[in-house]
Coordinates of C-alpha atoms in Angstrom, one line a residue:
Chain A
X1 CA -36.0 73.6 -334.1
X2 CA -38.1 76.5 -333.5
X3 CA -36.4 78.9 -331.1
X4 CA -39.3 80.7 -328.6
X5 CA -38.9 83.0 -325.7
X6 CA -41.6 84.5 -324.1
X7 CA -42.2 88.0 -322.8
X8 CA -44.7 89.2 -320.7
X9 CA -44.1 92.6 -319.8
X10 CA -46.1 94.7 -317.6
X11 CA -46.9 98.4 -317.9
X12 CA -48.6 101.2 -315.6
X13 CA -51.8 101.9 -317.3
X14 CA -54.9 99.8 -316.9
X15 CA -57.6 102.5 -317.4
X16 CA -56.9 103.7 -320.4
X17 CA -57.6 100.8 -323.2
X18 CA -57.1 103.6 -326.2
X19 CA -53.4 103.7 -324.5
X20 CA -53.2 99.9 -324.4
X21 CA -54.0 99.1 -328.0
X22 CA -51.7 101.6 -328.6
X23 CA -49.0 100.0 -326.9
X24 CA -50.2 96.4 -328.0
X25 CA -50.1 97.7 -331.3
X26 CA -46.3 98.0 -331.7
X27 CA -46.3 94.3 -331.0
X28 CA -48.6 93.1 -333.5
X29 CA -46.3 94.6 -336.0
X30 CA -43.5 92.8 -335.4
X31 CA -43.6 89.9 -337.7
X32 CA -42.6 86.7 -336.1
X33 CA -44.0 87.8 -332.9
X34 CA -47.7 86.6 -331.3
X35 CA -49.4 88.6 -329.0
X36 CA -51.4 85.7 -326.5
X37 CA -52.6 88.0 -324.0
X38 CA -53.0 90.8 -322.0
X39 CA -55.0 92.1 -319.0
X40 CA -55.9 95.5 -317.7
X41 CA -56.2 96.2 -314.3
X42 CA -58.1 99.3 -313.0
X43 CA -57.3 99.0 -309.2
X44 CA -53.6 98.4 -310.0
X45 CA -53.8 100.7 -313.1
X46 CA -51.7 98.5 -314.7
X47 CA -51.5 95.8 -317.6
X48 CA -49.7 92.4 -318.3
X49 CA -49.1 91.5 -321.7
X50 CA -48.0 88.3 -322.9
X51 CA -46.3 87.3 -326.5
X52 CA -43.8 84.8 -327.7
X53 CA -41.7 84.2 -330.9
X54 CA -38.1 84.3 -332.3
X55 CA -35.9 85.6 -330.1
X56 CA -34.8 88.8 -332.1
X57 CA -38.5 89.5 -333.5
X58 CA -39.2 89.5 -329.3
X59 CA -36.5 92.2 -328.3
X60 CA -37.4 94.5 -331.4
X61 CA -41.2 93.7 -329.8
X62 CA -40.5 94.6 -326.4
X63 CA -38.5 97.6 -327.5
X64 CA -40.9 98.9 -329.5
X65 CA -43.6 98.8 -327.0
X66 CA -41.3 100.1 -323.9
X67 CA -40.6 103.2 -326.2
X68 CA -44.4 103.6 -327.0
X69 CA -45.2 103.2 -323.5
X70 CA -42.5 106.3 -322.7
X71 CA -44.2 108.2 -325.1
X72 CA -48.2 107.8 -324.1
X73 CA -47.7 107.2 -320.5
X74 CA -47.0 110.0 -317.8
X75 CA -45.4 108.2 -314.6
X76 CA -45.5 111.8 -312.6
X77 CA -49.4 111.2 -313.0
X78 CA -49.7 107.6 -312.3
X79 CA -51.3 106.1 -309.4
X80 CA -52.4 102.8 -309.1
X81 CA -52.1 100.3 -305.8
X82 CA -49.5 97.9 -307.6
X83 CA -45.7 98.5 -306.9
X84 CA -44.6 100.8 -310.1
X85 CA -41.5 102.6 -311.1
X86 CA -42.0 102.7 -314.2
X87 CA -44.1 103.4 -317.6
X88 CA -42.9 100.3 -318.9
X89 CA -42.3 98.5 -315.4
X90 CA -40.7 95.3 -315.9
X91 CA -40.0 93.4 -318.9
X92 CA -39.6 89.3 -317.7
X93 CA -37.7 87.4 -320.9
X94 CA -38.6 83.4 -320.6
X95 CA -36.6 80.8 -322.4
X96 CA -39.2 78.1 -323.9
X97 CA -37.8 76.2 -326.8
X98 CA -34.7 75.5 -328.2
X99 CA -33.2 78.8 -326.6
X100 CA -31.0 78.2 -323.1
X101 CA -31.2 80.8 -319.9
X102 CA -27.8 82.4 -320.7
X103 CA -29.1 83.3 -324.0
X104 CA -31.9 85.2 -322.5
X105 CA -29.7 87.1 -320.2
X106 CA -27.8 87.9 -323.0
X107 CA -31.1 89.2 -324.9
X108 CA -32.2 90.6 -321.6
X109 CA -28.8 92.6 -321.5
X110 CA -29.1 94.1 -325.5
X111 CA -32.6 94.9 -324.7
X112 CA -31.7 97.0 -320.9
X113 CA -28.6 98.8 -323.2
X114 CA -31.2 100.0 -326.3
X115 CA -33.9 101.3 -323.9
X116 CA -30.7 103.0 -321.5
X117 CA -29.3 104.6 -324.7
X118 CA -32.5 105.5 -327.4
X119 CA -34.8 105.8 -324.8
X120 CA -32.7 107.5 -322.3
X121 CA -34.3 105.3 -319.5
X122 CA -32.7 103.8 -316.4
X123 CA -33.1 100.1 -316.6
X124 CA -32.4 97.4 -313.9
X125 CA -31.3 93.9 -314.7
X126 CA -33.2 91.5 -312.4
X127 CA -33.4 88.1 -311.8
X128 CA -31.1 85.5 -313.4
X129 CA -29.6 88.5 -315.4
X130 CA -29.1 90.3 -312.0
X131 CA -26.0 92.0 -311.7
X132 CA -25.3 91.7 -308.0
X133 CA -27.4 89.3 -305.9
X134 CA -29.0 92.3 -304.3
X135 CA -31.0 92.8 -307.5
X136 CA -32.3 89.8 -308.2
X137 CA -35.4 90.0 -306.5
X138 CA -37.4 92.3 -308.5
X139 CA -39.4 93.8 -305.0
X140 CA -36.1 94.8 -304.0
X141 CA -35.2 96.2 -307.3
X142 CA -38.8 98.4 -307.1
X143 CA -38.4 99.4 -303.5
X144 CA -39.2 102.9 -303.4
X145 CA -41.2 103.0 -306.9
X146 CA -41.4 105.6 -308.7
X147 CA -41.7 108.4 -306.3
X148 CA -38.0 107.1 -304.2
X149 CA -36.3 106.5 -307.7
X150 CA -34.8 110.2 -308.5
X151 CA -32.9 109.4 -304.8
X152 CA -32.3 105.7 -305.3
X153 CA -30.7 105.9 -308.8
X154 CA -27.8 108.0 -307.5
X155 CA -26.9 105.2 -304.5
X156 CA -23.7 103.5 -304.8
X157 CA -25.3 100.2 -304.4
X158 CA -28.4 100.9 -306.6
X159 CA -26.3 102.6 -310.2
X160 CA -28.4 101.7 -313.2
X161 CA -27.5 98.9 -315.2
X162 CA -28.0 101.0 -318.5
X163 CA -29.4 104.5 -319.2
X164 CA -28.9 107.6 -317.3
X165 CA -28.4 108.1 -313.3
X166 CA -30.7 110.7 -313.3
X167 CA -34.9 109.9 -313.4
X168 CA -36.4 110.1 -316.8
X169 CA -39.3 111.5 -314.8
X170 CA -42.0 110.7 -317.2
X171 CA -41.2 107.3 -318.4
X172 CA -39.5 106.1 -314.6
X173 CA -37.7 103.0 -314.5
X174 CA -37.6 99.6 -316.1
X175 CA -36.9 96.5 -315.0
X176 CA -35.7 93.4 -317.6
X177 CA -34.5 90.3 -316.8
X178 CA -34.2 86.7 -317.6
X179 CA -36.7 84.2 -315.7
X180 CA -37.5 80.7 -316.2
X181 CA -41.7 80.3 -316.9
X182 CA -43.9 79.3 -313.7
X183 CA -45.9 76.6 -314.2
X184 CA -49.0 76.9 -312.1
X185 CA -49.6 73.3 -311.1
X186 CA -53.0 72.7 -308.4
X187 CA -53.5 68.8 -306.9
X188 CA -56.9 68.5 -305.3
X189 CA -57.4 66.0 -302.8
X190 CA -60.3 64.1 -301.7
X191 CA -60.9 65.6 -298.1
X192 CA -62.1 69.2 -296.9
X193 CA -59.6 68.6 -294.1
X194 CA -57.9 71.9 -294.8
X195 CA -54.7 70.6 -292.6
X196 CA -54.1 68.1 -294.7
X197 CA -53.4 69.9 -298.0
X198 CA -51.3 72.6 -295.5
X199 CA -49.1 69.8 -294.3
X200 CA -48.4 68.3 -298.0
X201 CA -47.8 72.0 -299.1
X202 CA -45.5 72.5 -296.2
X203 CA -43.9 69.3 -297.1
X204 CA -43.3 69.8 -301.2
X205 CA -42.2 73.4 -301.3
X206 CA -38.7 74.9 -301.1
X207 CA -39.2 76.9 -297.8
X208 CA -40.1 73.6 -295.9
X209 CA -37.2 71.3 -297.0
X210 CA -39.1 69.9 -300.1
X211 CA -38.5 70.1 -303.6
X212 CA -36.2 73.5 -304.7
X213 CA -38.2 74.9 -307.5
X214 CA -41.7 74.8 -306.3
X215 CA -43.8 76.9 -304.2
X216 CA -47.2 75.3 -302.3
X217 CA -49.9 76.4 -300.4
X218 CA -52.9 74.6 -299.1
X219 CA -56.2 76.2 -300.0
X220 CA -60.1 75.1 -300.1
X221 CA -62.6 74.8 -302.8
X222 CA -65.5 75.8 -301.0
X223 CA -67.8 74.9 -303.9
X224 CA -66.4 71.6 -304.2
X225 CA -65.7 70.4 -300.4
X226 CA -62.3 69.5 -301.2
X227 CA -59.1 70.9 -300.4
X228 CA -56.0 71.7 -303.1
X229 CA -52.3 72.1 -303.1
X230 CA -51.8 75.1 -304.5
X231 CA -48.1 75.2 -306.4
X232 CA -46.1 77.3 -308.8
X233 CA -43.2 75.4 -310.2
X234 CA -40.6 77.9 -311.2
X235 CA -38.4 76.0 -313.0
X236 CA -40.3 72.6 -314.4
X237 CA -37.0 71.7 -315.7
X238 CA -35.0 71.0 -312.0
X239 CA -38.3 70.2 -310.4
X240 CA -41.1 68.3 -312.9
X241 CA -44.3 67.5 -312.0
X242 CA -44.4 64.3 -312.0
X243 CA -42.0 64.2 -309.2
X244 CA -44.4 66.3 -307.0
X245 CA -47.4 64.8 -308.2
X246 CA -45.9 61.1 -306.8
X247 CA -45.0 62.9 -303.8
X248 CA -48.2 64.7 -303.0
X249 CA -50.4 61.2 -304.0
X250 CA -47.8 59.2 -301.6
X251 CA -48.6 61.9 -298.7
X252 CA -52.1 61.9 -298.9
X253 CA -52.4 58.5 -298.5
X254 CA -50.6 58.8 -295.4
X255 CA -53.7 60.3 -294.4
X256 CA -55.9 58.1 -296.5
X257 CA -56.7 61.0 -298.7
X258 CA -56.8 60.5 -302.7
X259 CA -55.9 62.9 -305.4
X260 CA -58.7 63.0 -307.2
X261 CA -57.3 65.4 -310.1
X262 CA -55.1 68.1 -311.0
X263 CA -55.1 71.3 -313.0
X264 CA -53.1 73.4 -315.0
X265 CA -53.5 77.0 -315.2
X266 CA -52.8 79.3 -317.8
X267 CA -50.0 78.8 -320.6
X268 CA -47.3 75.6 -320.3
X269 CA -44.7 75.0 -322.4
X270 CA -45.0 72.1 -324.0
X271 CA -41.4 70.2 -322.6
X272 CA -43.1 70.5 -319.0
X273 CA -45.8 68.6 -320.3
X274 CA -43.6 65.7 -323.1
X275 CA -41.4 65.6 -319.7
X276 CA -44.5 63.9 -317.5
X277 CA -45.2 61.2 -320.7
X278 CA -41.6 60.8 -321.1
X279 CA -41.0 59.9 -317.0
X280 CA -44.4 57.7 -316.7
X281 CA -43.8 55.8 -320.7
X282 CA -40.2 55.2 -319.0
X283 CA -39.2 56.2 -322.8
X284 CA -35.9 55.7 -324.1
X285 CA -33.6 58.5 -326.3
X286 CA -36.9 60.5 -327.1
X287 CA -36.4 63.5 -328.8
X288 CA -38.9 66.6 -329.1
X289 CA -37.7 66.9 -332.8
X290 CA -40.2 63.8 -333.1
X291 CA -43.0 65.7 -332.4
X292 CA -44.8 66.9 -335.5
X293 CA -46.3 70.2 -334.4
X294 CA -42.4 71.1 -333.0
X295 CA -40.9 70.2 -337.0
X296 CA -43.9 72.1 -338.1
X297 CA -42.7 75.1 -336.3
X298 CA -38.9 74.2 -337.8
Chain B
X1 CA -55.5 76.9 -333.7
X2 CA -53.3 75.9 -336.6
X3 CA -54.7 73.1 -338.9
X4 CA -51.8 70.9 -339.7
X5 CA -52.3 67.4 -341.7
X6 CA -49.6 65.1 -343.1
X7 CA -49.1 63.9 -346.1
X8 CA -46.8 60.3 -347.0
X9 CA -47.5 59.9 -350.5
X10 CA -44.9 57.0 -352.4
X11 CA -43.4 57.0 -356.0
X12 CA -42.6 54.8 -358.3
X13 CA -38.9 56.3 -358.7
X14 CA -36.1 54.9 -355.9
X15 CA -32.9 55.1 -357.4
X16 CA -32.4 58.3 -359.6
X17 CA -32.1 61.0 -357.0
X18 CA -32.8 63.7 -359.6
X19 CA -36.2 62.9 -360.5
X20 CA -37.5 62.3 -356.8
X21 CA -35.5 65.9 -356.3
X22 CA -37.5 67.4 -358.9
X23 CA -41.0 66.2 -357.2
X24 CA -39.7 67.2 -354.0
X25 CA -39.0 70.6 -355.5
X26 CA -42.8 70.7 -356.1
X27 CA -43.5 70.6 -352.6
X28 CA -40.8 72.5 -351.2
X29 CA -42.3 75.3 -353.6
X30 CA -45.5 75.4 -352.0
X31 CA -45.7 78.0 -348.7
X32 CA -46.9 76.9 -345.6
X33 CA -45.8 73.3 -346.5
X34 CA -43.2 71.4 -344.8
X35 CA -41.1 68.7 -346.4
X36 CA -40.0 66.8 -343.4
X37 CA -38.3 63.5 -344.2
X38 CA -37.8 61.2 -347.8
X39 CA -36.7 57.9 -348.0
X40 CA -35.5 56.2 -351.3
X41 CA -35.4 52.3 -351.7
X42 CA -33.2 51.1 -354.4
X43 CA -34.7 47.5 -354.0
X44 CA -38.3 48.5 -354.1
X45 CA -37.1 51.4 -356.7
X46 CA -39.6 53.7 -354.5
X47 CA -39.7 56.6 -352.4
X48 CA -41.7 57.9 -349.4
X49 CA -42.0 61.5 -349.0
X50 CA -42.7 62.6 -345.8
X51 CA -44.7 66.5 -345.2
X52 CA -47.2 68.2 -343.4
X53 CA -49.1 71.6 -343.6
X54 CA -52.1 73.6 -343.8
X55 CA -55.2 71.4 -345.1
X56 CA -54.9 73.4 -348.4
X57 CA -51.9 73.7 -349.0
X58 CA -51.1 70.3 -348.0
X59 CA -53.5 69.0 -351.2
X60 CA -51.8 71.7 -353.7
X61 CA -48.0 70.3 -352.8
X62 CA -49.7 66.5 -353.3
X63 CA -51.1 67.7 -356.4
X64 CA -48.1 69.4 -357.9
X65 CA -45.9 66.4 -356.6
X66 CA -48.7 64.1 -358.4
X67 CA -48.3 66.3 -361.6
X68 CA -44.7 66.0 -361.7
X69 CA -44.2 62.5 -361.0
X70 CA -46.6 61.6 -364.0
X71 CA -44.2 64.0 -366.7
X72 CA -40.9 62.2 -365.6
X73 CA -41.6 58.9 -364.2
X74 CA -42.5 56.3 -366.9
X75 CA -44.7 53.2 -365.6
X76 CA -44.1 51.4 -368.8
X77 CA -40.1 51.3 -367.9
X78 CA -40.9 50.6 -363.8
X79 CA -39.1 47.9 -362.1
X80 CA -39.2 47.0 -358.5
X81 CA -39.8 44.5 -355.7
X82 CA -42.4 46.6 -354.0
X83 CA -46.1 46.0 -355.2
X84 CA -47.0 49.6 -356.7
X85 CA -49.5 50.7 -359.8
X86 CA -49.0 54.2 -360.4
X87 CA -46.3 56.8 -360.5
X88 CA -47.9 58.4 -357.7
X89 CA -48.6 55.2 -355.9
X90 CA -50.3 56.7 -353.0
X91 CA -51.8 59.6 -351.2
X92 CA -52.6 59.1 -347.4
X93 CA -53.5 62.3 -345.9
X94 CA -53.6 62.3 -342.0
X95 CA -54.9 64.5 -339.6
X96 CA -52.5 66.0 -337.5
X97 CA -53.6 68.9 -335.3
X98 CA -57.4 70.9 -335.2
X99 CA -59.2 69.0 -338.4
X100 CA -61.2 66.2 -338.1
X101 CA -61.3 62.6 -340.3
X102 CA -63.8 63.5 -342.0
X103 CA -62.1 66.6 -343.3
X104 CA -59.7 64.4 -344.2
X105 CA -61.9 62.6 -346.2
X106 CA -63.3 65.3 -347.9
X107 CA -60.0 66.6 -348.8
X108 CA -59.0 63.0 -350.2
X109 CA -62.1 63.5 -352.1
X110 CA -60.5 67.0 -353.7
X111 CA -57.3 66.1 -354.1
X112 CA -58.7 62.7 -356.2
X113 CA -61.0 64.5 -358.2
X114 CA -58.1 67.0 -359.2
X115 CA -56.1 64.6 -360.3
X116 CA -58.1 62.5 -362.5
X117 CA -59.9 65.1 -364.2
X118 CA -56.3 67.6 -364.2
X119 CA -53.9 64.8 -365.1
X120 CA -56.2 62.3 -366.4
X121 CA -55.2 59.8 -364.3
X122 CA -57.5 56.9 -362.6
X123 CA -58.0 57.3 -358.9
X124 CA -59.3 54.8 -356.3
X125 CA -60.2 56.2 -352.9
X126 CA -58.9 54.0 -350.0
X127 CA -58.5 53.7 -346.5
X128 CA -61.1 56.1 -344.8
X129 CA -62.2 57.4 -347.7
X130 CA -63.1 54.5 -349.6
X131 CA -66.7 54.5 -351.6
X132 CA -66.8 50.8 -350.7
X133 CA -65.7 48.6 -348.1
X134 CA -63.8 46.5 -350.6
X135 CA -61.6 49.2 -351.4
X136 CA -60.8 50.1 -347.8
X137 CA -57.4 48.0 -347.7
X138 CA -54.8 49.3 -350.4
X139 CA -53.5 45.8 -351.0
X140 CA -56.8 45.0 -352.6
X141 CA -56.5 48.3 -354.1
X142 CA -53.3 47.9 -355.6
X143 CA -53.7 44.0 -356.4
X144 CA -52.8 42.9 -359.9
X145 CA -50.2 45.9 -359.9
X146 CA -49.7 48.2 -362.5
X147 CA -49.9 45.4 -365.5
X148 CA -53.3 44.2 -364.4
X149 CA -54.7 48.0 -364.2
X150 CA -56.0 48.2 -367.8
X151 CA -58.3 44.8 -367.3
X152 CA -58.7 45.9 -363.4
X153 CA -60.2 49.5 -364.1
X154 CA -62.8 47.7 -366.4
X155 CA -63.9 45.6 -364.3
X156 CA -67.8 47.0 -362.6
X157 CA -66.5 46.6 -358.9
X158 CA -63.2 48.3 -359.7
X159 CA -64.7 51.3 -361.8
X160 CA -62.3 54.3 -360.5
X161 CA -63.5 57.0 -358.4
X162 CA -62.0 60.1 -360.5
X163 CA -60.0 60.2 -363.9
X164 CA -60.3 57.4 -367.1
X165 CA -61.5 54.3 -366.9
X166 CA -59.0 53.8 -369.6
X167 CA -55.4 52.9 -368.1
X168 CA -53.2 56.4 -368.1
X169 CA -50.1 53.8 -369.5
X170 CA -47.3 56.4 -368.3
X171 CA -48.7 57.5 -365.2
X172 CA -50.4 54.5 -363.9
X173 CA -53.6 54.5 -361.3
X174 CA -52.8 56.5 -357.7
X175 CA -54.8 55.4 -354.7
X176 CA -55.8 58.8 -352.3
X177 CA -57.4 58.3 -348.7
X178 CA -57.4 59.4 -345.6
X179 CA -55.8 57.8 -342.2
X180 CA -55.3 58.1 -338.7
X181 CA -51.3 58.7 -337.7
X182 CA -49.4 55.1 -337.0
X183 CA -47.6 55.4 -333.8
X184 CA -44.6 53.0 -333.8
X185 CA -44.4 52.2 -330.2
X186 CA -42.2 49.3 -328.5
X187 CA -41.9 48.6 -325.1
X188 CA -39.0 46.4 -323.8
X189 CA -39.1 43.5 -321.1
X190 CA -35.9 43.1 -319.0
X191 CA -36.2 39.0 -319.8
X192 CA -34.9 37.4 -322.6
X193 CA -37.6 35.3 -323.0
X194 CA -39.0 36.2 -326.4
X195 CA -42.3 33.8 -325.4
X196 CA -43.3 36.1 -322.9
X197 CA -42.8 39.2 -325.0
X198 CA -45.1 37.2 -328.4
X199 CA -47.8 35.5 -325.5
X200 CA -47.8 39.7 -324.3
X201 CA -48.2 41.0 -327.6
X202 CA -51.2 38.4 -328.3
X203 CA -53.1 39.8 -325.8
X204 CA -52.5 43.3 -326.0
X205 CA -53.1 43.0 -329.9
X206 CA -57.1 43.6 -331.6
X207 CA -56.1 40.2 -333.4
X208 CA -55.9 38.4 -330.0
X209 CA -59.5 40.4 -328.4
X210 CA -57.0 43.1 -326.7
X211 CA -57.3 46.6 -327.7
X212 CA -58.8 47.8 -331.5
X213 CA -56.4 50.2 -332.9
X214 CA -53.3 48.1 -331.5
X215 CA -51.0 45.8 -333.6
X216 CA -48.2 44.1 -331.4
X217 CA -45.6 41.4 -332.4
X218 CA -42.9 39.6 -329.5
X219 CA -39.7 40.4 -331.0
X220 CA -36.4 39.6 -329.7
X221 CA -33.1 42.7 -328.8
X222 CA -30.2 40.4 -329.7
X223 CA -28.0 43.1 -328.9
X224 CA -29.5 43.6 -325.2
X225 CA -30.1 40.6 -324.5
X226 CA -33.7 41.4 -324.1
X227 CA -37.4 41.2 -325.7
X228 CA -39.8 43.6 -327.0
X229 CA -43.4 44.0 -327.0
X230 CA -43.3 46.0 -330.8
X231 CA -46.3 47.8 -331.5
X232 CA -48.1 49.8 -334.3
X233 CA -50.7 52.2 -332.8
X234 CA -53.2 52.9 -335.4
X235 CA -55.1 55.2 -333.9
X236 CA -54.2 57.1 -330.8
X237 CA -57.1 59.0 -330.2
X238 CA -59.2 55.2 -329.9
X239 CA -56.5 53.0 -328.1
X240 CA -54.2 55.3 -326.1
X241 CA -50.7 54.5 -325.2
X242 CA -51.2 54.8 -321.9
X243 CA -53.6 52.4 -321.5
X244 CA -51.9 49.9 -323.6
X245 CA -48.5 50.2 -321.7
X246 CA -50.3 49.8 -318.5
X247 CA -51.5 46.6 -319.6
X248 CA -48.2 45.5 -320.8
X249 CA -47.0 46.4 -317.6
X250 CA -49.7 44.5 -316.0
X251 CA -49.0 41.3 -317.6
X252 CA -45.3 41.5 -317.9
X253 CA -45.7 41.4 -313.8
X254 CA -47.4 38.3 -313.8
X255 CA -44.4 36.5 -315.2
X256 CA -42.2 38.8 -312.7
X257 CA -40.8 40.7 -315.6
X258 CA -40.4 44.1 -315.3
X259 CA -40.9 46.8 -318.3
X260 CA -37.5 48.3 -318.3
X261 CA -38.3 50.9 -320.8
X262 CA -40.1 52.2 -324.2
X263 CA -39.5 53.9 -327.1
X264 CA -41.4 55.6 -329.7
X265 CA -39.6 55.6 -333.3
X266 CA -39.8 58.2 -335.8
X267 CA -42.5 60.9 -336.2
X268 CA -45.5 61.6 -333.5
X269 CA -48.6 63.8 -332.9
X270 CA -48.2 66.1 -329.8
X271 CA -51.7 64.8 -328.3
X272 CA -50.5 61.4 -328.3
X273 CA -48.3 62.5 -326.1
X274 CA -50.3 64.8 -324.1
X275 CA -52.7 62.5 -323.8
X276 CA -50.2 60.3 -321.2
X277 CA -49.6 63.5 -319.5
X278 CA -53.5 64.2 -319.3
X279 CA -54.2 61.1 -317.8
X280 CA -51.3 60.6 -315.4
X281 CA -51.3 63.5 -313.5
X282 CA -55.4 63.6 -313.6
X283 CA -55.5 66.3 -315.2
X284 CA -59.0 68.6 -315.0
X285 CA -59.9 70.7 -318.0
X286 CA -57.1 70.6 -319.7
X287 CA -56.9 72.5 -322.9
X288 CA -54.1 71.9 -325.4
X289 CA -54.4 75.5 -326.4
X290 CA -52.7 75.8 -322.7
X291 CA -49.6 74.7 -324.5
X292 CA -46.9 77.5 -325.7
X293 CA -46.2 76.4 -329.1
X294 CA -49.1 75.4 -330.5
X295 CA -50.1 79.3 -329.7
X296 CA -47.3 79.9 -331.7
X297 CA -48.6 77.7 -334.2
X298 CA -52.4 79.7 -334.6

């Protein structure tokens, strides 16, 4: 099987599209390595990048682009009205195929130790490669930014992972850390009764007792006269959407209301998808390795 | 997107592992090709080949496999239970991901032309590709085997479409045409009634006025006690699974049977898949492109 992880790394300049390509650049010349996407933001002054490939073609990727991004960007002259606290600010790894969530901790972990020791840059672990439970949320990781770093770096509690205790001023610091892919998942219902997609979001997500990997809001599509619940799964493979799809159809018709579609938005890997047909074809000792595109990619 | 078609082609060689080595060898050499899967049949003394690729370089493995198998396989010496009338029996090219039929066709068209005027060998189109509807089924193709070909190729409505009309004596005739992907699908019926899974598959079958591109047999699971609605899809993108076990389902209910399961066997095109998934949860707009790995595939 192919192995995959996905990386989609953001950085602190989104003016600047000469510094991008630059930065984008050391990514395209990693063989083994596709660049899908990236976004600038001017407001934010910031960018998100997203590529995938084989594991070890990834790290030398997002290595390569985290010491680019030291070199061309200047974090005493940033401003921007995202959180930042660094040149390259975060650096999410995201297990896809064939490659487990302890793996990418362990990549995420190689990756925080090169750009602590040959970049000389103060890196965070965050998330599921968190060292302490304090830093797994990557806002409490960034509290501060850039400009409370020099001070925050040399608390007990808030030690680098890797690199130095003392702020690389221009290049600030990095976060990296292992995260499972959101899937963003939207049901649209057949009513512009607002309160009714509110109460089936409040009912499906985490916070209000419902499924553990899945976050909901209710929203409306004004152009449409419908309502929507709004969801990102963040981890498709505890909770799959076909088990919140049954359970936001079986709500609505409490209130007589039927789905009348959903969407997907933005990339999916392709097991949250195989997982739906697998569940609804009530399929027996399927395996992915059947699938000709995934022997293709052997 | 990538452009991936399979190719199955069968030789007239199932019991000296050496020579189908050496044609395999022919399309293992060929980049961008993928040998996924061979099968040899002593009985039949015959082998299936199993690969998928790039469009082009899909028809230069086929080609060079052709080549091969006509310098070491000897139709003169052949022996074998399976009906067969060339070295190279047959070519069936299938599209697989991003190219049409009628690429498919074209490429059949290539591939044919190549191969009679290259190896001088006689070539009937088939399947999709066929110049005439008599030639569309390969049993009519292949009828009178390889000891009727000399008389056969003569003959005005069996004039070939490429290479001699004079039999090639070592290499035989090879049939070349373009096919939609089979999908072996079986869905099982916790009864052990094998009437209700043969008065099932009547119905669901084109033979019986149920769906086109579905062929469905009643067979019985000695082992589990249980019956099987067993089920060759011939073309997915016409009569989708879906739809054809939602009918099963359907039915199987009227005689209070319950479906207890399904399977798919052996090799599958992602959108037949995705397709379940699409229609399920409703979904709007969906794009496969959307899906991780076939990005990784452009």
């Amino acid at each position: 099987m192919a192995r995959l992880i996905q990386c989609v790394p953001n950085f602190s300049e989104g003016r600047d599209e000469k510094v991008v390509q630059q930065i984008l650049d050391e990514i395209r010349g990693v063989k083994e390595v596709k660049l899908l996407d990236y976004s600038m933001d001017k407001d934010h002054n910031r960018s998100v990048v997203t590529f995938i490939g084989e594991p070890e073609a990834v790290i030398e990727a997002a290595f390569k682009a985290t010491k680019k991004a030291s070199e061309i960007i200047d974090m005493t002259k940033h401003t921007g009205e995202h959180p930042r606290m660094g040149a390259t600010d975060v650096v999410p790894l995201i297990p896809i195929s064939d490659v487990t969530m302890d793996e990418c901790v362990e990549l995420s972990k190689e990756l925080g130790e090169r750009i602590g020791k040959e970049l000389n840059i103060s890196v965070y672990l965050y998330e599921k490669s968190a060292s302490s439970p304090h830093r797994e949320n990557l806002a409490d990781v960034r509290r501060g930014q850039y400009e409370g770093m020099a001070a925050k770096l040399k608390e007990d509690q808030w030690e680098p992972d890797f690199g130095p205790k003392e702020l690389n001023e221009k290049a600030g610091v990095t976060a990296v850390g292992a995260r499972m892919p959101l899937v963003a998942f939207n049901i649209n219902l057949g009513t512009s009764d607002i309160n009714i997609a509110k109460n089936i979001a409040k009912v499906v997500r985490a916070r209000g007792g419902g499924f553990a990997y899945c976050k909901a809001l209710g929203i409306e599509i004004k152009e449409r006269n419908i309502v929507q619940v709004s969801m990102n799964m963040v981890d498709y493979t505890k909770t799959s959407l076909f088990r919140v799809f049954d359970t936001v159809e079986r709500e609505a018709q409490r209130y007589g209301v039927n789905v009348i579609g959903s969407e997907i938005i933005g990339l999916v890997p392709m097991n949250a998808l195989i997982d739906v047909t697998d569940y609804y074809l009530r399929l027996e000792n399927f395996d992915t390795g059947q699938i000709l595109e995934k022997r293709m990619m052997e």
